[in-house]
Short mmCIF file of C-alpha atoms in Angstrom, two decimals:
data_model
loop_
_atom_site.label_atom_id
_atom_site.label_comp_id
_atom_site.label_asym_id
_atom_site.label_seq_id
_atom_site.Cartn_x
_atom_site.Cartn_y
_atom_site.Cartn_z
CA UNK A 27 -163.52 -189.36 -106.09
CA UNK A 28 -164.41 -192.13 -108.55
CA UNK A 29 -163.10 -195.45 -109.82
CA UNK A 30 -163.56 -197.09 -113.25
CA UNK A 31 -166.28 -199.29 -111.71
CA UNK A 32 -168.40 -196.21 -111.06
CA UNK A 33 -167.98 -196.35 -107.26
CA UNK A 34 -168.01 -192.74 -106.06
CA UNK A 35 -167.20 -191.00 -102.80
CA UNK A 36 -168.11 -187.36 -102.29
CA UNK A 37 -164.61 -186.19 -101.37
CA UNK A 38 -165.66 -182.87 -99.73
CA UNK A 39 -167.66 -184.90 -97.19
CA UNK A 40 -164.64 -186.80 -95.88
CA UNK A 41 -163.34 -184.10 -93.48
CA UNK A 42 -166.87 -183.74 -92.07
CA UNK A 43 -167.14 -187.48 -91.54
CA UNK A 44 -163.75 -187.50 -89.81
CA UNK A 45 -164.73 -184.54 -87.61
CA UNK A 46 -167.93 -186.31 -86.50
CA UNK A 47 -165.98 -189.51 -85.82
CA UNK A 48 -163.57 -187.61 -83.58
CA UNK A 49 -166.21 -185.53 -81.80
CA UNK A 50 -168.84 -188.25 -81.33
CA UNK A 51 -171.68 -185.90 -82.25
CA UNK A 52 -172.84 -183.67 -85.10
CA UNK A 53 -173.18 -180.64 -82.84
CA UNK A 54 -169.69 -180.90 -81.35
CA UNK A 55 -168.13 -181.50 -84.78
CA UNK A 56 -169.93 -178.41 -86.09
CA UNK A 57 -168.68 -176.36 -83.15
CA UNK A 58 -165.10 -177.41 -83.79
CA UNK A 59 -165.45 -176.70 -87.52
CA UNK A 60 -167.25 -173.41 -86.83
CA UNK A 61 -170.12 -174.18 -89.20
CA UNK A 62 -173.80 -175.00 -88.84
CA UNK A 63 -174.80 -178.45 -87.54
CA UNK A 64 -177.19 -178.84 -90.45
CA UNK A 65 -174.31 -178.46 -92.93
CA UNK A 66 -172.31 -181.22 -91.20
CA UNK A 67 -175.36 -183.48 -91.06
CA UNK A 68 -176.04 -182.98 -94.79
CA UNK A 69 -172.50 -184.01 -95.67
CA UNK A 70 -172.70 -187.16 -93.54
CA UNK A 71 -176.09 -188.12 -94.98
CA UNK A 72 -174.81 -187.53 -98.52
CA UNK A 73 -171.84 -189.78 -97.85
CA UNK A 74 -174.09 -192.52 -96.45
CA UNK A 75 -176.36 -192.25 -99.49
CA UNK A 76 -173.50 -192.47 -101.98
CA UNK A 77 -171.94 -195.45 -100.20
CA UNK A 78 -175.26 -197.17 -99.62
CA UNK A 79 -174.30 -197.87 -96.02
CA UNK A 80 -175.08 -196.47 -92.61
CA UNK A 81 -171.90 -195.02 -91.13
CA UNK A 82 -173.07 -194.06 -87.63
CA UNK A 83 -175.45 -195.51 -85.08
CA UNK A 84 -177.49 -192.66 -83.59
CA UNK A 85 -177.55 -193.36 -79.84
CA UNK A 86 -178.85 -191.26 -76.92
CA UNK A 87 -175.24 -190.83 -75.79
CA UNK A 88 -174.05 -189.67 -79.24
CA UNK A 89 -172.89 -191.20 -82.49
CA UNK A 90 -170.98 -194.46 -82.79
CA UNK A 91 -169.34 -195.85 -85.91
CA UNK A 92 -171.02 -198.84 -87.51
CA UNK A 93 -168.93 -201.66 -89.00
CA UNK A 94 -169.07 -199.83 -92.35
CA UNK A 95 -168.07 -196.61 -90.62
CA UNK A 96 -165.07 -198.32 -89.02
CA UNK A 97 -163.89 -199.54 -92.44
CA UNK A 98 -164.28 -196.10 -93.97
CA UNK A 99 -162.65 -194.33 -91.01
CA UNK A 100 -159.32 -196.08 -91.50
CA UNK A 101 -159.20 -195.18 -95.17
CA UNK A 102 -160.33 -191.60 -94.58
CA UNK A 103 -157.63 -191.07 -91.97
CA UNK A 104 -155.02 -192.20 -94.51
CA UNK A 105 -156.44 -189.97 -97.25
CA UNK A 106 -156.55 -186.90 -95.00
CA UNK A 107 -153.03 -187.52 -93.67
CA UNK A 108 -151.70 -187.87 -97.23
CA UNK A 109 -153.45 -184.67 -98.27
CA UNK A 110 -152.06 -182.83 -95.28
CA UNK A 111 -148.56 -184.12 -95.96
CA UNK A 112 -148.85 -182.93 -99.58
CA UNK A 113 -149.97 -179.50 -98.37
CA UNK A 114 -147.04 -179.42 -95.97
CA UNK A 115 -144.55 -180.26 -98.70
CA UNK A 116 -146.03 -177.58 -100.94
CA UNK A 117 -145.83 -175.08 -98.09
CA UNK A 118 -142.19 -176.01 -97.65
CA UNK A 119 -141.51 -175.32 -101.34
CA UNK A 120 -143.01 -171.83 -101.29
CA UNK A 121 -142.14 -170.90 -97.71
CA UNK A 122 -144.42 -171.56 -94.72
CA UNK A 123 -147.32 -169.10 -94.69
CA UNK A 124 -150.30 -170.94 -93.28
CA UNK A 125 -151.07 -174.26 -91.63
CA UNK A 126 -152.69 -175.92 -88.66
CA UNK A 127 -151.19 -178.11 -85.93
CA UNK A 128 -152.85 -180.48 -83.47
CA UNK A 129 -150.99 -180.94 -80.17
CA UNK A 130 -151.84 -183.42 -77.40
CA UNK A 131 -150.22 -182.60 -74.08
CA UNK A 132 -150.49 -182.56 -70.30
CA UNK A 133 -152.12 -179.88 -68.18
CA UNK A 134 -148.93 -179.01 -66.31
CA UNK A 135 -147.05 -178.29 -69.54
CA UNK A 136 -149.47 -175.51 -70.48
CA UNK A 137 -148.19 -173.07 -67.84
CA UNK A 138 -144.95 -172.14 -69.57
CA UNK A 139 -143.51 -174.56 -72.14
CA UNK A 140 -146.47 -174.63 -74.52
CA UNK A 141 -147.28 -170.88 -74.29
CA UNK A 142 -143.61 -170.01 -74.89
CA UNK A 143 -143.53 -172.21 -77.99
CA UNK A 144 -146.85 -170.78 -79.21
CA UNK A 145 -145.58 -167.22 -78.82
CA UNK A 146 -142.38 -168.00 -80.72
CA UNK A 147 -144.34 -169.72 -83.49
CA UNK A 148 -146.77 -166.79 -83.78
CA UNK A 149 -143.88 -164.35 -84.08
CA UNK A 150 -142.33 -166.26 -86.97
CA UNK A 151 -145.46 -167.68 -88.63
CA UNK A 152 -148.47 -165.57 -87.56
CA UNK A 153 -150.94 -167.39 -89.83
CA UNK A 154 -150.21 -170.87 -88.47
CA UNK A 155 -152.86 -172.00 -85.97
CA UNK A 156 -152.57 -174.59 -83.18
CA UNK A 157 -155.23 -176.65 -81.38
CA UNK A 158 -154.14 -178.03 -78.01
CA UNK A 159 -155.89 -181.01 -76.40
CA UNK A 160 -155.23 -181.64 -72.71
CA UNK A 161 -155.08 -185.40 -72.13
CA UNK A 162 -153.73 -188.00 -69.74
CA UNK A 163 -150.29 -189.47 -70.25
CA UNK A 164 -151.54 -192.80 -71.60
CA UNK A 165 -153.87 -191.13 -74.12
CA UNK A 166 -151.26 -188.82 -75.66
CA UNK A 167 -149.23 -191.43 -77.61
CA UNK A 168 -152.52 -193.05 -78.66
CA UNK A 169 -153.69 -189.72 -80.10
CA UNK A 170 -150.47 -189.37 -82.09
CA UNK A 171 -150.60 -192.94 -83.41
CA UNK A 172 -154.28 -192.57 -84.38
CA UNK A 173 -153.53 -189.41 -86.34
CA UNK A 174 -155.62 -187.27 -84.00
CA UNK A 175 -152.56 -185.17 -83.11
CA UNK A 176 -149.46 -184.24 -85.10
CA UNK A 177 -147.43 -183.92 -81.91
CA UNK A 178 -147.59 -185.36 -78.41
CA UNK A 179 -145.79 -183.87 -75.41
CA UNK A 180 -145.71 -186.03 -72.26
CA UNK A 181 -143.64 -187.54 -69.47
CA UNK A 182 -142.39 -191.12 -69.34
CA UNK A 183 -143.77 -192.39 -72.66
CA UNK A 184 -142.67 -195.95 -73.34
CA UNK A 185 -141.21 -196.84 -76.72
CA UNK A 186 -143.91 -198.07 -79.08
CA UNK A 187 -143.94 -199.11 -82.73
CA UNK A 188 -145.00 -196.23 -84.91
CA UNK A 189 -143.90 -193.55 -82.45
CA UNK A 190 -140.73 -191.48 -82.77
CA UNK A 191 -139.18 -189.09 -80.29
CA UNK A 192 -138.33 -185.66 -81.69
CA UNK A 193 -136.88 -184.12 -78.52
CA UNK A 194 -136.48 -184.94 -74.84
CA UNK A 195 -135.30 -183.45 -71.58
CA UNK A 196 -134.66 -185.22 -68.28
CA UNK A 197 -135.82 -183.38 -65.16
CA UNK A 198 -135.48 -183.99 -61.44
CA UNK A 199 -138.47 -185.06 -59.38
CA UNK A 200 -138.73 -183.20 -56.13
CA UNK A 201 -140.78 -182.83 -52.98
CA UNK A 202 -143.06 -179.80 -53.24
CA UNK A 203 -144.15 -177.97 -50.08
CA UNK A 204 -144.80 -174.47 -48.71
CA UNK A 205 -141.70 -172.53 -47.62
CA UNK A 206 -142.83 -172.70 -43.99
CA UNK A 207 -142.76 -176.50 -43.87
CA UNK A 208 -140.20 -177.96 -41.41
CA UNK A 209 -138.41 -179.74 -44.29
CA UNK A 210 -138.37 -176.76 -46.65
CA UNK A 211 -134.80 -175.70 -45.87
CA UNK A 212 -133.16 -178.92 -47.09
CA UNK A 213 -130.98 -179.00 -50.20
CA UNK A 214 -132.14 -182.55 -51.09
CA UNK A 215 -134.63 -184.95 -49.56
CA UNK A 216 -135.42 -188.66 -49.37
CA UNK A 217 -138.88 -190.15 -49.23
CA UNK A 218 -138.20 -191.45 -45.75
CA UNK A 219 -137.75 -187.87 -44.60
CA UNK A 220 -141.35 -187.17 -45.65
CA UNK A 221 -142.85 -190.05 -43.66
CA UNK A 222 -144.24 -187.76 -40.97
CA UNK A 223 -146.23 -185.65 -43.42
CA UNK A 224 -149.37 -186.47 -45.43
CA UNK A 225 -148.56 -187.11 -49.09
CA UNK A 226 -150.43 -185.80 -52.13
CA UNK A 227 -150.11 -188.22 -55.03
CA UNK A 228 -151.25 -187.95 -58.66
CA UNK A 229 -154.02 -190.29 -59.68
CA UNK A 230 -153.10 -193.42 -61.60
CA UNK A 231 -153.42 -191.82 -65.06
CA UNK A 232 -150.42 -189.55 -64.40
CA UNK A 233 -147.16 -190.67 -66.00
CA UNK A 234 -145.08 -190.31 -62.83
CA UNK A 235 -147.48 -192.23 -60.58
CA UNK A 236 -145.87 -195.62 -61.21
CA UNK A 237 -142.43 -194.15 -60.57
CA UNK A 238 -143.60 -192.61 -57.29
CA UNK A 239 -145.36 -195.81 -56.19
CA UNK A 240 -142.11 -197.75 -56.61
CA UNK A 241 -140.32 -195.25 -54.40
CA UNK A 242 -143.07 -195.47 -51.77
CA UNK A 243 -143.04 -199.27 -51.45
CA UNK A 244 -143.03 -200.26 -47.81
CA UNK A 245 -143.92 -196.82 -46.51
CA UNK A 246 -147.17 -195.89 -44.79
CA UNK A 247 -148.88 -192.68 -43.76
CA UNK A 248 -151.73 -190.56 -45.04
CA UNK A 249 -151.99 -190.42 -48.83
CA UNK A 250 -154.32 -188.11 -50.74
CA UNK A 251 -154.88 -188.39 -54.50
CA UNK A 252 -155.48 -185.54 -56.94
CA UNK A 253 -156.55 -185.70 -60.57
CA UNK A 254 -154.91 -182.48 -61.76
CA UNK A 255 -151.75 -180.45 -61.30
CA UNK A 256 -153.81 -177.43 -60.25
CA UNK A 257 -155.52 -179.40 -57.47
CA UNK A 258 -152.20 -180.80 -56.25
CA UNK A 259 -150.74 -177.31 -56.08
CA UNK A 260 -153.80 -175.94 -54.27
CA UNK A 261 -153.63 -178.74 -51.71
CA UNK A 262 -149.93 -178.17 -51.07
CA UNK A 263 -150.47 -174.40 -50.74
CA UNK A 264 -153.12 -175.07 -48.08
CA UNK A 265 -150.71 -177.21 -46.11
CA UNK A 266 -152.51 -180.50 -46.77
CA UNK A 267 -149.34 -182.43 -47.55
CA UNK A 268 -146.24 -182.89 -49.72
CA UNK A 269 -146.45 -183.58 -53.46
CA UNK A 270 -143.80 -185.09 -55.74
CA UNK A 271 -143.37 -183.40 -59.12
CA UNK A 272 -140.84 -181.87 -61.46
CA UNK A 273 -140.58 -178.08 -61.54
CA UNK A 274 -142.71 -178.01 -64.72
CA UNK A 275 -146.10 -176.48 -64.02
CA UNK A 276 -144.89 -174.92 -60.78
CA UNK A 277 -142.94 -172.04 -62.31
CA UNK A 278 -145.19 -169.22 -61.11
CA UNK A 279 -145.46 -170.46 -57.52
CA UNK A 280 -141.74 -171.23 -57.25
CA UNK A 281 -140.72 -167.84 -58.62
CA UNK A 282 -143.14 -166.10 -56.24
CA UNK A 283 -141.75 -168.04 -53.27
CA UNK A 284 -145.12 -169.62 -52.50
CA UNK A 285 -143.76 -173.16 -52.93
CA UNK A 286 -140.37 -174.82 -52.73
CA UNK A 287 -139.12 -177.77 -54.79
CA UNK A 288 -136.52 -179.98 -53.07
CA UNK A 289 -134.81 -182.54 -55.34
CA UNK A 290 -135.51 -186.16 -54.38
CA UNK A 291 -132.70 -188.62 -53.78
CA UNK A 292 -132.79 -192.41 -53.78
CA UNK A 293 -129.56 -193.32 -52.07
CA UNK A 294 -127.10 -190.94 -53.71
CA UNK A 295 -128.92 -190.85 -57.03
CA UNK A 296 -131.27 -188.13 -58.22
CA UNK A 297 -134.79 -189.28 -59.12
CA UNK A 298 -135.53 -188.17 -62.68
CA UNK A 299 -138.37 -188.11 -65.17
CA UNK A 300 -138.11 -187.71 -68.96
CA UNK A 301 -140.29 -185.29 -70.90
CA UNK A 302 -140.54 -186.15 -74.59
CA UNK A 303 -141.98 -184.72 -77.79
CA UNK A 304 -143.40 -187.38 -80.12
CA UNK A 305 -144.72 -187.82 -83.66
CA UNK A 306 -145.67 -190.74 -85.89
CA UNK A 307 -142.96 -192.67 -87.69
CA UNK A 308 -143.12 -193.24 -91.41
CA UNK A 309 -144.69 -189.87 -92.26
CA UNK A 310 -143.09 -186.48 -92.68
CA UNK A 311 -144.54 -183.77 -90.46
CA UNK A 312 -146.43 -181.02 -92.26
CA UNK A 313 -144.36 -177.83 -92.44
CA UNK A 314 -146.47 -176.10 -89.77
CA UNK A 315 -146.13 -179.04 -87.35
CA UNK A 316 -142.40 -179.20 -88.01
CA UNK A 317 -142.04 -175.51 -87.23
CA UNK A 318 -144.00 -175.87 -83.99
CA UNK A 319 -142.01 -178.95 -83.02
CA UNK A 320 -138.85 -176.87 -83.37
CA UNK A 321 -140.22 -174.22 -81.00
CA UNK A 322 -141.33 -176.84 -78.47
CA UNK A 323 -137.88 -178.42 -78.62
CA UNK A 324 -136.26 -175.05 -77.89
CA UNK A 325 -138.61 -174.43 -74.96
CA UNK A 326 -137.79 -177.89 -73.60
CA UNK A 327 -134.06 -177.25 -73.92
CA UNK A 328 -134.40 -174.12 -71.77
CA UNK A 329 -135.57 -176.34 -68.90
CA UNK A 330 -131.94 -177.39 -68.50
CA UNK A 331 -131.12 -173.92 -67.24
CA UNK A 332 -130.66 -173.08 -63.56
CA UNK A 333 -133.78 -172.94 -61.39
CA UNK A 334 -135.07 -169.56 -60.28
CA UNK A 335 -133.27 -168.16 -57.21
#
């Protein structure tokens, strides 16, 4: 890449620079790219030499962008996004054959929704690959806006400039407990009904935590916190308390009869949470990401169906 002034950038090095920026180390970037660390390091050094500027500070904890690196990173992200969009449009012209998609999502969505969508995508487009990053709810829209993910799938994402919603589904929050719990036979439940049991709450980085805290205002009792869906389920299965979740992520345990999910009520109203699929505004999705978004949307729509008996 050159300009009339003679300023040159070694274009093949840009994806390597971006990979190191994302990973925070040469070794991790090389692992993700499936190439030798020395090859990644050579590309970064070549880029620094051609620009006449140091792009990374080498620290004991890893690599950190310098001021020059920060300037370059913004431009590189734009260049790579434009190149990917052009590839996507070309794929669309000749029929989707290959492509790669980056998805940022929550742990609990990887039990059924994401695998179902992946299977459907693989059946239709077997040469399209997907990388899935498990993140907290607050980090998922940030990853989409930063261009680190084509798609973000999360609960209770607030509207933000630059973010568009591709699909959504509204689900009921419920009290989750073992079938032998004294409250397990109820058709619906209020938080006050759970006052005599210990509660298992998601840590503050979970999307539904704020919603649950509002419902719990003025109530007391024992409250545990868990940092993952798997830990919450394990604690409930061991009889350590009641958790409050949607049915998503609990499918296997509910179908096996190991847990029950009782819809929450606040007064006469159901307590609901919205799951959304998000992408950046102002840019067309690459063909592969668009195809995967379609499969995720279909998997989300199936959540409207009746719960397992």
